[in-house]
Coordinates of C-alpha atoms in Angstrom, one line a residue:
M1 CA -59.4 -33.4 103.4
S2 CA -57.6 -31.7 106.8
G3 CA -58.9 -35.0 108.4
A4 CA -57.2 -37.2 105.9
S5 CA -53.8 -38.9 106.5
Y6 CA -50.9 -38.2 104.7
R7 CA -50.7 -41.9 103.1
Q8 CA -54.2 -41.5 102.3
K9 CA -53.3 -38.5 100.7
S10 CA -51.0 -40.6 98.4
E11 CA -54.2 -42.4 96.9
V12 CA -55.5 -39.8 95.2
S13 CA -58.0 -40.6 92.1
R14 CA -56.3 -40.0 88.8
N15 CA -57.6 -36.7 88.1
E16 CA -55.6 -35.6 91.4
L17 CA -52.8 -36.5 90.1
Q18 CA -51.3 -33.6 87.5
P19 CA -48.5 -33.3 84.7
E20 CA -45.3 -31.3 85.5
G21 CA -44.9 -27.8 84.2
N22 CA -48.4 -26.2 85.2
Y23 CA -47.6 -24.9 88.9
F24 CA -45.2 -22.2 90.4
P25 CA -43.4 -23.6 93.8
V26 CA -44.1 -21.7 97.3
S27 CA -42.8 -22.2 101.0
P28 CA -45.5 -23.6 103.0
D29 CA -44.5 -21.1 105.7
T30 CA -46.1 -18.3 103.9
L31 CA -49.9 -19.6 104.1
N32 CA -51.7 -18.3 107.0
P33 CA -53.0 -21.0 108.9
N34 CA -55.9 -18.7 109.9
A35 CA -56.5 -17.6 106.5
L36 CA -58.9 -19.3 103.9
T37 CA -57.1 -20.0 100.3
D38 CA -58.7 -19.5 97.5
F39 CA -56.5 -21.6 95.2
Q40 CA -55.1 -25.4 95.3
V41 CA -52.2 -26.4 97.2
Y42 CA -50.0 -29.4 95.5
F43 CA -47.3 -31.3 96.4
K44 CA -44.6 -33.3 94.5
R45 CA -43.8 -37.0 94.2
G46 CA -41.6 -37.9 91.4
S47 CA -42.4 -36.0 88.5
R48 CA -46.1 -35.9 89.3
Y49 CA -47.9 -33.4 91.2
V50 CA -50.3 -34.7 93.8
L51 CA -53.5 -32.7 95.7
Y52 CA -52.8 -31.2 99.3
T53 CA -55.7 -29.1 99.7
R54 CA -58.5 -27.3 98.3
E55 CA -59.9 -24.0 97.5
R56 CA -61.5 -22.5 100.7
Q57 CA -59.7 -24.3 103.0
Y58 CA -57.3 -23.3 106.1
F59 CA -53.7 -24.7 105.5
S60 CA -53.6 -25.4 109.1
N61 CA -50.5 -25.7 111.1
E62 CA -51.5 -29.3 111.4
L63 CA -50.9 -29.6 107.8
K64 CA -48.0 -27.7 107.8
Q65 CA -46.2 -30.4 110.2
R66 CA -47.4 -33.1 108.2
L67 CA -45.0 -32.0 105.3
V68 CA -42.3 -31.1 107.4
D69 CA -42.6 -35.1 108.9
N70 CA -42.4 -36.1 105.3
G71 CA -39.5 -34.1 104.3
I72 CA -41.1 -31.5 102.2
D73 CA -40.6 -28.0 102.0
T74 CA -41.9 -27.1 99.1
V75 CA -45.6 -27.0 97.6
Y76 CA -46.8 -26.1 94.3
I77 CA -49.8 -23.7 93.1
P78 CA -51.5 -24.3 89.7
Y79 CA -50.5 -21.2 87.2
D80 CA -54.1 -20.5 86.1
Q81 CA -55.0 -19.9 90.2
Q82 CA -52.1 -17.3 90.4
P83 CA -54.0 -14.2 90.5
S84 CA -56.2 -15.4 93.8
Y85 CA -52.4 -16.4 95.0
E86 CA -51.3 -13.1 94.4
T87 CA -54.4 -11.4 95.9
Y88 CA -53.8 -13.8 99.2
M89 CA -50.2 -12.8 99.7
L90 CA -51.1 -9.3 99.4
D91 CA -53.4 -9.4 102.0
N92 CA -51.5 -11.7 104.2
L93 CA -48.3 -9.6 103.6
E94 CA -48.1 -8.0 106.9
W95 CA -48.4 -11.4 108.6
I96 CA -45.9 -13.1 106.7
L97 CA -43.2 -10.0 107.3
N98 CA -43.4 -10.3 111.0
D99 CA -43.9 -14.0 111.9
P100 CA -40.6 -14.6 113.4
E101 CA -41.4 -18.7 112.4
I102 CA -40.8 -17.8 108.9
S103 CA -37.3 -17.3 107.8
V104 CA -35.8 -13.8 107.1
D105 CA -35.0 -15.2 103.7
V106 CA -38.3 -16.5 102.7
R107 CA -40.2 -13.3 103.8
S108 CA -37.0 -11.0 102.1
R109 CA -38.0 -12.7 99.2
V110 CA -41.8 -12.1 99.5
F111 CA -41.6 -9.0 100.4
L112 CA -39.5 -7.8 97.2
D113 CA -41.9 -10.2 95.0
I114 CA -44.9 -8.7 96.3
T115 CA -44.0 -5.3 95.9
S116 CA -42.2 -5.5 92.6
G117 CA -45.7 -7.0 91.7
Q118 CA -47.9 -4.2 92.8
V119 CA -45.6 -1.7 91.3
K120 CA -44.7 -3.6 87.9
K121 CA -49.0 -3.3 87.2
I122 CA -48.4 0.4 87.5
F123 CA -45.4 0.6 85.1
E124 CA -46.2 -1.6 82.5
D125 CA -50.0 -1.1 82.0
R126 CA -48.4 2.8 81.5
M127 CA -51.8 4.1 82.4
P128 CA -52.7 8.0 81.6
A129 CA -53.1 8.2 85.2
L130 CA -52.7 6.7 88.3
D131 CA -56.5 5.1 90.0
E132 CA -57.7 4.3 93.2
N133 CA -57.0 0.8 93.1
S134 CA -53.6 1.0 92.0
L135 CA -52.9 3.6 95.1
E136 CA -54.6 1.5 97.2
G137 CA -52.7 -1.3 96.7
V138 CA -49.5 0.3 96.9
S139 CA -50.0 1.9 100.3
H140 CA -51.0 -1.5 101.5
V141 CA -47.8 -2.9 100.7
V142 CA -46.3 -0.1 102.3
K143 CA -48.2 0.0 105.8
S144 CA -47.7 -4.1 105.9
S145 CA -43.8 -3.4 105.5
L146 CA -42.9 -0.5 107.6
S147 CA -42.2 -2.8 110.7
F148 CA -40.0 -5.4 108.8
L149 CA -38.1 -2.7 107.1
S150 CA -37.2 -1.6 110.5
T151 CA -35.6 -4.6 111.8
P152 CA -31.9 -5.3 111.3
E153 CA -32.5 -8.6 110.2
A154 CA -34.3 -6.7 106.9
M155 CA -31.4 -4.6 106.6
E156 CA -28.7 -7.4 106.2
N157 CA -30.7 -9.4 104.3
I158 CA -32.7 -7.8 101.6
G159 CA -29.9 -6.6 99.7
R160 CA -28.7 -10.2 98.9
F161 CA -31.8 -10.7 96.9
V162 CA -31.9 -7.1 95.0
S163 CA -31.7 -7.5 91.0
H164 CA -28.9 -5.4 89.5
D165 CA -30.6 -5.3 86.4
Y166 CA -32.2 -2.0 86.3
Q167 CA -36.1 -1.5 85.7
T168 CA -38.1 1.2 86.4
F169 CA -40.7 -0.7 88.4
S170 CA -37.9 -2.8 90.4
H171 CA -35.8 0.8 90.9
G172 CA -38.8 1.9 92.6
V173 CA -38.7 -1.2 95.1
H174 CA -35.1 -0.7 95.6
V175 CA -35.3 3.1 96.4
F176 CA -38.4 2.2 98.6
T177 CA -36.4 -0.1 100.7
Y178 CA -33.0 1.8 101.1
T179 CA -35.5 5.2 101.9
M180 CA -37.6 3.2 104.5
M181 CA -34.1 1.8 106.2
L182 CA -32.4 5.5 105.8
M183 CA -35.6 7.2 107.6
N184 CA -35.2 5.0 110.3
C185 CA -31.7 5.5 110.8
L186 CA -31.8 9.1 111.1
A187 CA -31.7 11.4 114.3
E188 CA -35.8 12.6 113.2
Q189 CA -38.6 10.7 115.0
W190 CA -41.4 10.2 112.4
E191 CA -44.8 9.5 112.7
E192 CA -46.0 6.5 111.4
Q193 CA -48.3 7.9 108.8
T194 CA -45.3 10.5 107.6
L195 CA -43.0 7.1 106.8
V196 CA -46.2 5.5 105.0
D197 CA -46.5 8.4 102.7
V198 CA -42.5 8.9 101.9
G199 CA -43.2 4.9 100.9
V200 CA -45.6 5.4 98.8
G201 CA -43.7 8.2 97.0
A202 CA -40.7 6.3 97.0
L203 CA -42.4 3.6 95.2
L204 CA -44.2 5.7 92.7
H205 CA -41.3 8.8 92.4
D206 CA -40.7 7.4 89.2
I207 CA -43.8 7.0 87.7
G208 CA -43.8 9.9 85.2
K209 CA -41.5 7.9 83.0
T210 CA -44.1 5.7 81.8
H211 CA -45.3 9.2 79.6
V212 CA -41.7 9.2 78.3
P213 CA -41.1 7.3 75.2
V214 CA -39.7 3.5 75.8
R215 CA -37.1 3.7 72.9
I216 CA -35.4 7.2 75.2
L217 CA -35.5 5.1 78.7
N218 CA -33.6 2.1 76.9
K219 CA -31.4 4.0 74.6
P220 CA -27.9 2.1 74.7
G221 CA -26.3 5.5 74.2
P222 CA -26.0 9.1 75.3
L223 CA -28.9 11.2 75.2
N224 CA -29.4 14.1 72.8
E225 CA -30.4 17.4 73.8
Q226 CA -34.4 16.6 73.0
E227 CA -34.1 13.4 74.3
W228 CA -32.7 14.9 77.3
K229 CA -35.7 17.5 78.1
Q230 CA -38.3 14.8 77.7
I231 CA -36.6 12.7 80.2
R232 CA -36.4 16.2 82.8
L233 CA -40.0 16.2 82.4
H234 CA -41.0 13.0 84.0
P235 CA -41.3 14.6 87.5
V236 CA -44.0 16.9 86.2
H237 CA -45.5 14.3 84.3
G238 CA -45.6 12.2 87.3
M239 CA -47.6 14.7 89.6
R240 CA -49.9 15.4 86.5
M241 CA -50.6 11.6 86.9
C242 CA -51.7 11.6 90.3
T243 CA -54.4 14.8 89.9
N244 CA -57.4 12.0 90.0
V245 CA -56.4 10.5 93.3
Y246 CA -55.8 12.2 96.7
L247 CA -52.1 11.6 97.2
P248 CA -50.7 13.4 100.3
Q249 CA -48.3 16.4 100.1
V250 CA -45.3 14.1 101.3
S251 CA -46.0 11.7 98.5
L252 CA -46.2 14.3 96.1
N253 CA -43.1 16.0 96.8
C254 CA -41.0 12.8 96.5
I255 CA -42.7 12.5 93.0
V256 CA -42.1 16.3 92.2
F257 CA -38.5 16.9 93.6
H258 CA -36.4 13.5 94.1
H259 CA -34.1 15.3 91.0
E260 CA -33.4 18.5 92.9
K261 CA -30.3 18.6 94.4
F262 CA -28.7 20.1 97.7
D263 CA -26.6 22.8 95.4
G264 CA -29.4 23.8 94.0
T265 CA -28.2 22.2 90.4
G266 CA -31.0 19.9 89.9
Y267 CA -34.4 19.8 88.3
P268 CA -37.2 20.8 87.4
T269 CA -37.2 23.8 90.0
G270 CA -33.7 24.1 91.1
M271 CA -34.4 24.2 94.8
Q272 CA -31.4 23.8 97.5
Q273 CA -30.4 23.0 101.1
E274 CA -33.4 23.3 103.6
E275 CA -35.8 24.3 100.9
I276 CA -35.7 20.6 99.8
P277 CA -38.1 18.3 102.5
V278 CA -35.8 16.2 104.2
P279 CA -37.9 12.8 103.0
V280 CA -37.0 14.1 99.6
R281 CA -33.0 14.3 100.2
V282 CA -33.3 11.0 101.6
L283 CA -34.9 9.5 98.5
T284 CA -32.5 11.0 96.2
C285 CA -29.8 9.9 98.0
C286 CA -31.0 6.4 97.7
D287 CA -32.3 6.9 94.0
V288 CA -29.0 7.9 92.9
Y289 CA -27.1 5.4 94.7
D290 CA -29.4 2.4 93.3
A291 CA -29.3 3.8 89.6
I292 CA -25.5 3.6 90.0
T293 CA -25.4 0.0 91.0
S294 CA -28.0 -1.0 88.5
K295 CA -27.2 -2.3 84.9
R296 CA -28.5 0.1 82.4
S297 CA -28.8 0.2 78.8
Y298 CA -26.1 2.7 78.8
A299 CA -23.8 2.1 81.6
P300 CA -22.9 -1.1 83.4
A301 CA -23.1 -1.7 87.3
K302 CA -20.7 -0.3 89.9
T303 CA -19.9 -1.7 92.9
P304 CA -21.1 -0.2 96.2
F305 CA -17.8 0.9 96.9
E306 CA -17.4 2.5 93.5
A307 CA -21.0 4.0 93.9
L308 CA -20.3 5.9 97.2
K309 CA -17.2 7.2 95.7
I310 CA -18.9 8.6 92.7
M311 CA -21.5 10.1 95.3
G312 CA -18.6 11.3 97.5
E313 CA -16.2 12.7 95.1
E314 CA -17.4 13.4 91.5
M315 CA -21.1 14.5 93.1
Q316 CA -19.7 16.5 96.1
G317 CA -22.1 19.0 97.0
A318 CA -25.0 17.3 95.3
L319 CA -26.4 15.4 98.2
D320 CA -27.4 16.3 101.8
P321 CA -23.9 15.8 103.7
R322 CA -25.7 14.4 107.0
I323 CA -28.0 12.1 105.0
F324 CA -25.3 10.5 102.7
K325 CA -23.0 9.7 105.7
T326 CA -25.9 8.0 107.5
F327 CA -26.7 6.0 104.3
I328 CA -23.1 4.7 103.9
K329 CA -23.7 3.6 107.6
V330 CA -27.0 1.8 106.6
L331 CA -25.1 0.0 104.1
G332 CA -22.6 -1.0 106.3
K333 CA -25.0 -3.3 108.2
Q334 CA -25.9 -5.2 105.2

């Protein structure tokens, strides 16, 4: 197929022309010319889909240029091959996020889609314990994203694509994003492995909520005392879920202590100030901000200005003031 002309591709047999509705769109820019695809790629002609490349083929720069020359900026993958496509995207995530030839908007969307997909599997399966495969996928996403999340263009663009409808898994992705950006803006010089460990902890910080009944998580009104007690147990549930895998202490700290407060009013231990590790204080700030700016079952979303006002005034003393001030600066760059 790679040697055929674009005109020849339009003269495909009837079984290569497929009806509308069985495909999802992707940007051809995100297909790595140096990686084999395990899925078919189609372009659209009128209301029909025309086969462009088959499985086990490189989506070369020459093939990409032919699309450009013919004014085609979107290609399509069959829905029944979506698992293969998702695996391919995960494997090539680092290349996609760090390729300057791909627009930052496309890279930002890919980052959110792939990261959300990995975390969503864990939260929606509501597994009794975290397994090695799930942890490996989350770690891979974090490692692949570090460089991208340290760039000004990521800080300026990702926020535009963040959904403000609260879901536990998407909340984890948002908190991870803010946490990495904030960590990079602090005076401390972090080792790369520390950033990876914090990123994993941020993505999984609410994993214990999979052991909290959904009716409590989605309750539209105030929680009663018993329901509140169950919510407060989710950091401990999260720690227990991680006992079957090796998780660095930095990541565990994020899961267990993200509701501790700088003034000692948090839970589950009531630790305060310097007792709380700096990465946890960072995550806590980002966690609070995303929760307030998200639409939840019991409260509408607040604007960024309203959220920061609440954090600075109504929650005075609960957050590390140095980290909170830096966070305001980070948001100012978006």
